[in-house]
mmCIF file of C-alpha atoms in Angstrom:
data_model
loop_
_atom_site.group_PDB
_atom_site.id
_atom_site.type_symbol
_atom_site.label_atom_id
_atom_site.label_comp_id
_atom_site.label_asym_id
_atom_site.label_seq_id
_atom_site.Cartn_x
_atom_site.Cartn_y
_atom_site.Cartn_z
ATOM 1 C CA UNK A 186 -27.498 -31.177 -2.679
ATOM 2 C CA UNK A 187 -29.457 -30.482 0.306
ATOM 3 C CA UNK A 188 -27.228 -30.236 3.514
ATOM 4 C CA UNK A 189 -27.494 -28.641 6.785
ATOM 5 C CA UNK A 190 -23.581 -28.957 7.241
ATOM 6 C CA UNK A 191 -21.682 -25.696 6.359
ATOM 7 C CA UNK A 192 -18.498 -27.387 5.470
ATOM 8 C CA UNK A 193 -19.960 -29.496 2.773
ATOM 9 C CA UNK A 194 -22.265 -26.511 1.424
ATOM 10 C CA UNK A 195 -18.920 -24.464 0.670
ATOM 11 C CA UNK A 196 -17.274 -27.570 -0.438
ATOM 12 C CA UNK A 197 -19.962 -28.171 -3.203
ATOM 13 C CA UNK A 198 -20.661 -24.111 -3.751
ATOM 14 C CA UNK A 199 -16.378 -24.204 -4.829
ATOM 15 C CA UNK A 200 -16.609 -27.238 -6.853
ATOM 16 C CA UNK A 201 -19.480 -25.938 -8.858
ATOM 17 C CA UNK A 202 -17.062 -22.794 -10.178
ATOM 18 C CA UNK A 203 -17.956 -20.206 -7.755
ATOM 19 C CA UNK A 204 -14.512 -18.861 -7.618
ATOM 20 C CA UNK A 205 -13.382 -15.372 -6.666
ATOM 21 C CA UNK A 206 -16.071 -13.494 -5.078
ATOM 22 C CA UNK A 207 -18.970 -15.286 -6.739
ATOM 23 C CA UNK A 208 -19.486 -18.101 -3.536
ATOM 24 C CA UNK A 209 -20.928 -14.593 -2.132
ATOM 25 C CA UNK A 210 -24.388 -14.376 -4.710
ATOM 26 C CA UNK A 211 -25.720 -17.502 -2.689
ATOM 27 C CA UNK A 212 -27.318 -14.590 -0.145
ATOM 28 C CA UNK A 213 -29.015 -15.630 2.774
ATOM 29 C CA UNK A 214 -27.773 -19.412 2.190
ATOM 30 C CA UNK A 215 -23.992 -18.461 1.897
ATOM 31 C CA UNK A 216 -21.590 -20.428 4.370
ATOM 32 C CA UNK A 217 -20.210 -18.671 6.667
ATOM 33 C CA UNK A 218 -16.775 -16.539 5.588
ATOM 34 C CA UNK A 219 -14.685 -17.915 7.735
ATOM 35 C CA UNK A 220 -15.974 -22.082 6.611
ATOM 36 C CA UNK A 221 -15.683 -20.813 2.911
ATOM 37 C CA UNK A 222 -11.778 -19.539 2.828
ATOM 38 C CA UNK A 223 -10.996 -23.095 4.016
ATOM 39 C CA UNK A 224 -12.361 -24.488 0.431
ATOM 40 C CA UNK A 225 -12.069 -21.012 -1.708
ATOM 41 C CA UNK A 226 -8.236 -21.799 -3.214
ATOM 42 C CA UNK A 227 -8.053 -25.840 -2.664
ATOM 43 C CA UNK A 228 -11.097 -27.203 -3.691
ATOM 44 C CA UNK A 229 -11.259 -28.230 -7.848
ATOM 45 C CA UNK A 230 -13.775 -26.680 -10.148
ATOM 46 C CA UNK A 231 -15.398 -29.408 -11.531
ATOM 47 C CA UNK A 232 -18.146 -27.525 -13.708
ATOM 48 C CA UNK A 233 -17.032 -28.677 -16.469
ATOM 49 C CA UNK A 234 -19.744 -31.251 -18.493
ATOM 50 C CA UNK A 235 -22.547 -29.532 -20.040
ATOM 51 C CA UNK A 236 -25.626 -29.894 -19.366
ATOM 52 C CA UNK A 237 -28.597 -30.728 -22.030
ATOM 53 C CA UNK A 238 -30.102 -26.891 -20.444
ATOM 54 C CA UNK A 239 -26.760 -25.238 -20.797
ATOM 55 C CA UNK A 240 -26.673 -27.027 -24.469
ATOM 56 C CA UNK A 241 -30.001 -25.298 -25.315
ATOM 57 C CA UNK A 242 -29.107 -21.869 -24.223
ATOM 58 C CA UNK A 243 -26.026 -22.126 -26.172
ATOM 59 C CA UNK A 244 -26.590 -23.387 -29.344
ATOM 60 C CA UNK A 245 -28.174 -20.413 -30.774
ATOM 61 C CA UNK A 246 -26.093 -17.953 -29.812
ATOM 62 C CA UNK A 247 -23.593 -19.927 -32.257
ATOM 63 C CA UNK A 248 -24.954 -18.016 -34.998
ATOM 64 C CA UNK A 249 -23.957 -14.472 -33.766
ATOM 65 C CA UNK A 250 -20.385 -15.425 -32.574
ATOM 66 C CA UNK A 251 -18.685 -13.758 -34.823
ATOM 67 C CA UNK A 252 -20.465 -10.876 -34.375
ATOM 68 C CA UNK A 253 -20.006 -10.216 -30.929
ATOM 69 C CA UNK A 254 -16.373 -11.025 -31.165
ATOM 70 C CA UNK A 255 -16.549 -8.400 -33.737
ATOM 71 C CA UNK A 256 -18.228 -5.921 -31.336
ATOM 72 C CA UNK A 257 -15.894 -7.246 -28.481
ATOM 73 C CA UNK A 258 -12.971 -6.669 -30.625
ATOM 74 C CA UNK A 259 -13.574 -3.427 -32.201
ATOM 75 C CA UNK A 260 -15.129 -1.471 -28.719
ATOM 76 C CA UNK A 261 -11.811 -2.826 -27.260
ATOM 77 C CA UNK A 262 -9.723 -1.280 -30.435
ATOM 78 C CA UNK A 263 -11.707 1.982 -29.698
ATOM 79 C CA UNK A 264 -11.450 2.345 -25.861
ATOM 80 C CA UNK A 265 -7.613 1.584 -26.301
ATOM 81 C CA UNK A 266 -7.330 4.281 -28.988
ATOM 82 C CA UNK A 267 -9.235 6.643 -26.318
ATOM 83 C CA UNK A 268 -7.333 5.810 -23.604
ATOM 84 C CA UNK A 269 -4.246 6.618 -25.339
ATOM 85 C CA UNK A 270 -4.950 10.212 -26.869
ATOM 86 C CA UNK A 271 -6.381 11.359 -23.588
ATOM 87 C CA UNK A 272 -3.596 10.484 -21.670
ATOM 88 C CA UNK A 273 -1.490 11.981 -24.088
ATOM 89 C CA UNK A 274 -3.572 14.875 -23.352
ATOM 90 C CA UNK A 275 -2.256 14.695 -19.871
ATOM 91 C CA UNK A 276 1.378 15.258 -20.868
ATOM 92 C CA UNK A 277 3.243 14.294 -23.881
ATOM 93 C CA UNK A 278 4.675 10.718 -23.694
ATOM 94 C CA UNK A 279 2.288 9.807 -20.538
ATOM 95 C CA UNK A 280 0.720 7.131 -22.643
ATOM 96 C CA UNK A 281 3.798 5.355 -21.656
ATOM 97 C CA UNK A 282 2.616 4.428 -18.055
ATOM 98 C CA UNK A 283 -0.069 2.041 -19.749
ATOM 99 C CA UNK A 284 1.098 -1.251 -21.571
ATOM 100 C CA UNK A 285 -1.958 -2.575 -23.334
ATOM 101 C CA UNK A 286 -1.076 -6.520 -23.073
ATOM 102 C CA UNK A 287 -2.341 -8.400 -26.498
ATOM 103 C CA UNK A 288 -3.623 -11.627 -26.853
ATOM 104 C CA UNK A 289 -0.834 -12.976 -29.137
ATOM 105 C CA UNK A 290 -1.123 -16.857 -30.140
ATOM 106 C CA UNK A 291 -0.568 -17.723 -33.778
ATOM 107 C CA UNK A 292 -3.439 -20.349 -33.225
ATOM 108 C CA UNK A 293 -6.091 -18.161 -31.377
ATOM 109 C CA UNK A 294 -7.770 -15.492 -32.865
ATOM 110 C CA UNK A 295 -8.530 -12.568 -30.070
ATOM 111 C CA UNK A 296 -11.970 -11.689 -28.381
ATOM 112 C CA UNK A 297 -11.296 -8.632 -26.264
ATOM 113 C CA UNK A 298 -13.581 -8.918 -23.314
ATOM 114 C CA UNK A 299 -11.782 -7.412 -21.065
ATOM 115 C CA UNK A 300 -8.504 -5.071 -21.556
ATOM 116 C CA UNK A 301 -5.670 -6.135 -19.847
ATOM 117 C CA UNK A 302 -3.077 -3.745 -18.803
ATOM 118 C CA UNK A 303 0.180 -2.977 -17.141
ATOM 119 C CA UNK A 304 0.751 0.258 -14.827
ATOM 120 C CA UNK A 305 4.547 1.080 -16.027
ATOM 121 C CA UNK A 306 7.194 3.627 -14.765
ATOM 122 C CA UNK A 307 7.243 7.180 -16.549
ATOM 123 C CA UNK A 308 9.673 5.987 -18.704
ATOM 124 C CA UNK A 309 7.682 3.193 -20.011
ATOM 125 C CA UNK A 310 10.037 0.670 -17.848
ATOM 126 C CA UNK A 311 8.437 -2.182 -15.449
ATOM 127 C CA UNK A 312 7.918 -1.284 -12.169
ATOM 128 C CA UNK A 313 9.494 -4.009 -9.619
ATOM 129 C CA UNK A 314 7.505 -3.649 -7.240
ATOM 130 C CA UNK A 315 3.239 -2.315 -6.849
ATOM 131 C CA UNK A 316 3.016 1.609 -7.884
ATOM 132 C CA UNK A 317 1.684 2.823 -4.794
ATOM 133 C CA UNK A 318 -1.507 4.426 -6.008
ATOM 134 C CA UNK A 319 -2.528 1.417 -7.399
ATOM 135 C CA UNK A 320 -5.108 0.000 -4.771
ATOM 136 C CA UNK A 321 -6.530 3.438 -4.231
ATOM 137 C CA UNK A 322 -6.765 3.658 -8.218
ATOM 138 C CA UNK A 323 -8.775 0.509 -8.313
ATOM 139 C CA UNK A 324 -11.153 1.702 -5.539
ATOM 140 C CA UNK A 325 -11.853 4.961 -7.708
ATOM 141 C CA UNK A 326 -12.559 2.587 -10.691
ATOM 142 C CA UNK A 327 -15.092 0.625 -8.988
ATOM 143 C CA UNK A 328 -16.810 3.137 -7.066
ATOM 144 C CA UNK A 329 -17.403 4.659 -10.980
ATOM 145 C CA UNK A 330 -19.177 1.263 -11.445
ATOM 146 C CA UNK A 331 -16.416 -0.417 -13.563
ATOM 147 C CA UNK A 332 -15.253 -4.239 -13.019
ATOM 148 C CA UNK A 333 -11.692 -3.899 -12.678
ATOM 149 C CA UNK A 334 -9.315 -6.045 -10.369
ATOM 150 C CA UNK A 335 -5.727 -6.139 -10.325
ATOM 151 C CA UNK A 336 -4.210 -10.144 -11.080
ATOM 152 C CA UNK A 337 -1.244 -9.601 -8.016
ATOM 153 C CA UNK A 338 -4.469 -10.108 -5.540
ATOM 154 C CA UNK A 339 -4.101 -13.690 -4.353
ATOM 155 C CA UNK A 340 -7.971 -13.816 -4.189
ATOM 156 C CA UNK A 341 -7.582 -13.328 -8.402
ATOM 157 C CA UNK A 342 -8.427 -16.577 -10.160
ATOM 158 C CA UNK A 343 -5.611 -15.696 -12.352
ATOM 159 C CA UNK A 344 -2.909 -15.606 -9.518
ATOM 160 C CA UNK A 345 -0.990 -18.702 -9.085
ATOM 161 C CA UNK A 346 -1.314 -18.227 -5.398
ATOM 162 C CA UNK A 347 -5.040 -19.085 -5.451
ATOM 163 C CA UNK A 348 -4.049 -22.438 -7.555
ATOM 164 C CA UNK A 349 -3.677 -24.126 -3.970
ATOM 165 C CA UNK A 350 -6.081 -27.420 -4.985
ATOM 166 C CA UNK A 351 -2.694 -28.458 -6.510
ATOM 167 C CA UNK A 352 -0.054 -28.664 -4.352
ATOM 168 C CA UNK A 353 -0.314 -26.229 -1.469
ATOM 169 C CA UNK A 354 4.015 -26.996 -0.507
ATOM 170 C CA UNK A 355 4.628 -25.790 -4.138
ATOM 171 C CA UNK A 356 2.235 -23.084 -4.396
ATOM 172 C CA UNK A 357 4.350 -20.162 -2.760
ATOM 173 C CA UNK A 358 5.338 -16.859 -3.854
ATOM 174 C CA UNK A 359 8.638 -18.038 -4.970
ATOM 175 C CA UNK A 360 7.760 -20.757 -7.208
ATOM 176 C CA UNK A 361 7.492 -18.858 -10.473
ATOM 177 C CA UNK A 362 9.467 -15.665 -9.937
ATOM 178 C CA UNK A 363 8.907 -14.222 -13.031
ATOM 179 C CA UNK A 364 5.413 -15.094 -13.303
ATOM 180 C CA UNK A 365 4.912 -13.208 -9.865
ATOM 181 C CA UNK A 366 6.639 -10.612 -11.412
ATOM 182 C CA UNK A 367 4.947 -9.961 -14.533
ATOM 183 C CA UNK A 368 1.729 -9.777 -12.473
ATOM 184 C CA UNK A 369 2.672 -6.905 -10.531
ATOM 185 C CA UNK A 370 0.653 -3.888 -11.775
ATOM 186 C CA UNK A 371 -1.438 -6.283 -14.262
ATOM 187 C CA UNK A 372 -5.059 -5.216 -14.136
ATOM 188 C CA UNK A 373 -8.359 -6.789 -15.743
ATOM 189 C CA UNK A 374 -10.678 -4.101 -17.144
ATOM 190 C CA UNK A 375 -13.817 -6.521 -17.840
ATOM 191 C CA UNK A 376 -15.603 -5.260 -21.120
ATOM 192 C CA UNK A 377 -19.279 -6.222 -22.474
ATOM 193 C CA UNK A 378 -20.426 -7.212 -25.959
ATOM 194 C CA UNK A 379 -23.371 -4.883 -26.217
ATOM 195 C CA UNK A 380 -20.398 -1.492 -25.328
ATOM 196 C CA UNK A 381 -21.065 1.721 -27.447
ATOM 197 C CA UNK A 382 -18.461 4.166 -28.474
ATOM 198 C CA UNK A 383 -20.211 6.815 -26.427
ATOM 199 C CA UNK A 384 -19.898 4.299 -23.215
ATOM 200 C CA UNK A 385 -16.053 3.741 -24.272
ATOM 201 C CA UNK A 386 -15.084 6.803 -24.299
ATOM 202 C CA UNK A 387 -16.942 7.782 -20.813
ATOM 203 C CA UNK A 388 -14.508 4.436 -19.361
ATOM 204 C CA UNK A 389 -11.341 6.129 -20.942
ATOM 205 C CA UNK A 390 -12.669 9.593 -19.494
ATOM 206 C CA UNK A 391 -12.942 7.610 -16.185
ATOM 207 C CA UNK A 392 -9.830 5.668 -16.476
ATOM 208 C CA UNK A 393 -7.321 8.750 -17.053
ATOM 209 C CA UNK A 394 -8.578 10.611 -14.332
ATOM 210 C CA UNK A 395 -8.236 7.566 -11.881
ATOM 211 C CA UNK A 396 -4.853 7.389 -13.187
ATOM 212 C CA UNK A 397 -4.108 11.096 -13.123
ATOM 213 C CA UNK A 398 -5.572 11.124 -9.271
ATOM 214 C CA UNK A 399 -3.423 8.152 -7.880
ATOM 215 C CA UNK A 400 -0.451 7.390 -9.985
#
């Protein structure tokens, strides 16, 4: 699409899946910010067919599936394990304050990409509302290089709040109370197929010291 109009651009940059922050890799050609948060949460991703290109890249990587959910699945089992013992480290019963959330579904086998936890009260209780240290946590994370994001940020693809190219009068905080607040102190700790055990246990390192800093 070639277009000098800025409203279209962001219109077509949103319905080609650039959700979240990725609108932003466009550069020099991006829209401006204030055009692209009028199409960000109600314009429909509609990347959806594949391509005879995409088909090609794909179809090989069939063959080593398994084995990077195996490497996916195992680097996840390890930082977990990690994370645990050195907050236990901390204090004795600490490793309470971090719910690892599984992937349960009877008919989907897990691939850990990305560790999903929840920031919990000393005693291991939910927290009703944000832990206070938890933005400035998240900051500390990503300064260290690490792709972490918390799902309570209505910019998160995951939030319901962002879901407004349904319908915007029923998209509000109140809809789905309980949703809302299971994602309070939810984060996403993105994880990569090609992870070592020596770069695991740096993140865990990394992770219990943001948490010992700010929570």
């Amino acid at each position: 699409v070639l277009t000098s109009n800025e409203a279209l651009q962001a219109f077509f940059i949103f319905s080609a899946g650039s959700y979240e922050e990725l609108w932003k890799k466009h550069g020099p050609m991006t829209p401006p910010e204030e055009v692209a948060l009028q199409y960000k949460y109600t314009t429909v991703n509609k990347s959806v067919r594949m391509t005879n290109m995409q088909g090609a890249i794909m179809f090989p990587q069939l063959s080593v599936m398994s084995e990077r959910i195996e490497q996916h699945n195992s680097m996840y089992a390890f930082l977990m394990a990690a994370t645990k013992e050195k907050m236990e480290a901390l204090s004795p019963g600490s490793s309470k304050k971090i719910y690892f959330i599984p992937q349960v579904h009877g008919l989907v086998g897990p691939v850990y990409d990305s560790m999903q936890m929840q920031f919990r009260k000393g005693d291991g209780s939910i927290a009703e509302e944000e832990l206070p240290g938890l933005n400035s946590f998240l900051k500390d994370m990503q300064a260290r290089k690490h792709g972490i994001a918390k799902f309570s940020d209505p910019a998160n693809a995951r939030n319901f709040l962002s879901w407004q190219y349904l319908k915007p009068d029923d998209i509000l905080p109140d809809a789905l109370p309980k949703t809302r607040q299971h994602l309070v102190n939810v984060v996403d700790l993105r994880l990569l197929c090609h992870d070592t055990e020596v770069e695991m246990d740096k993140l865990a390192s990394d992770l219990v010291e943001c948490f010992k800093l700010h929570f």
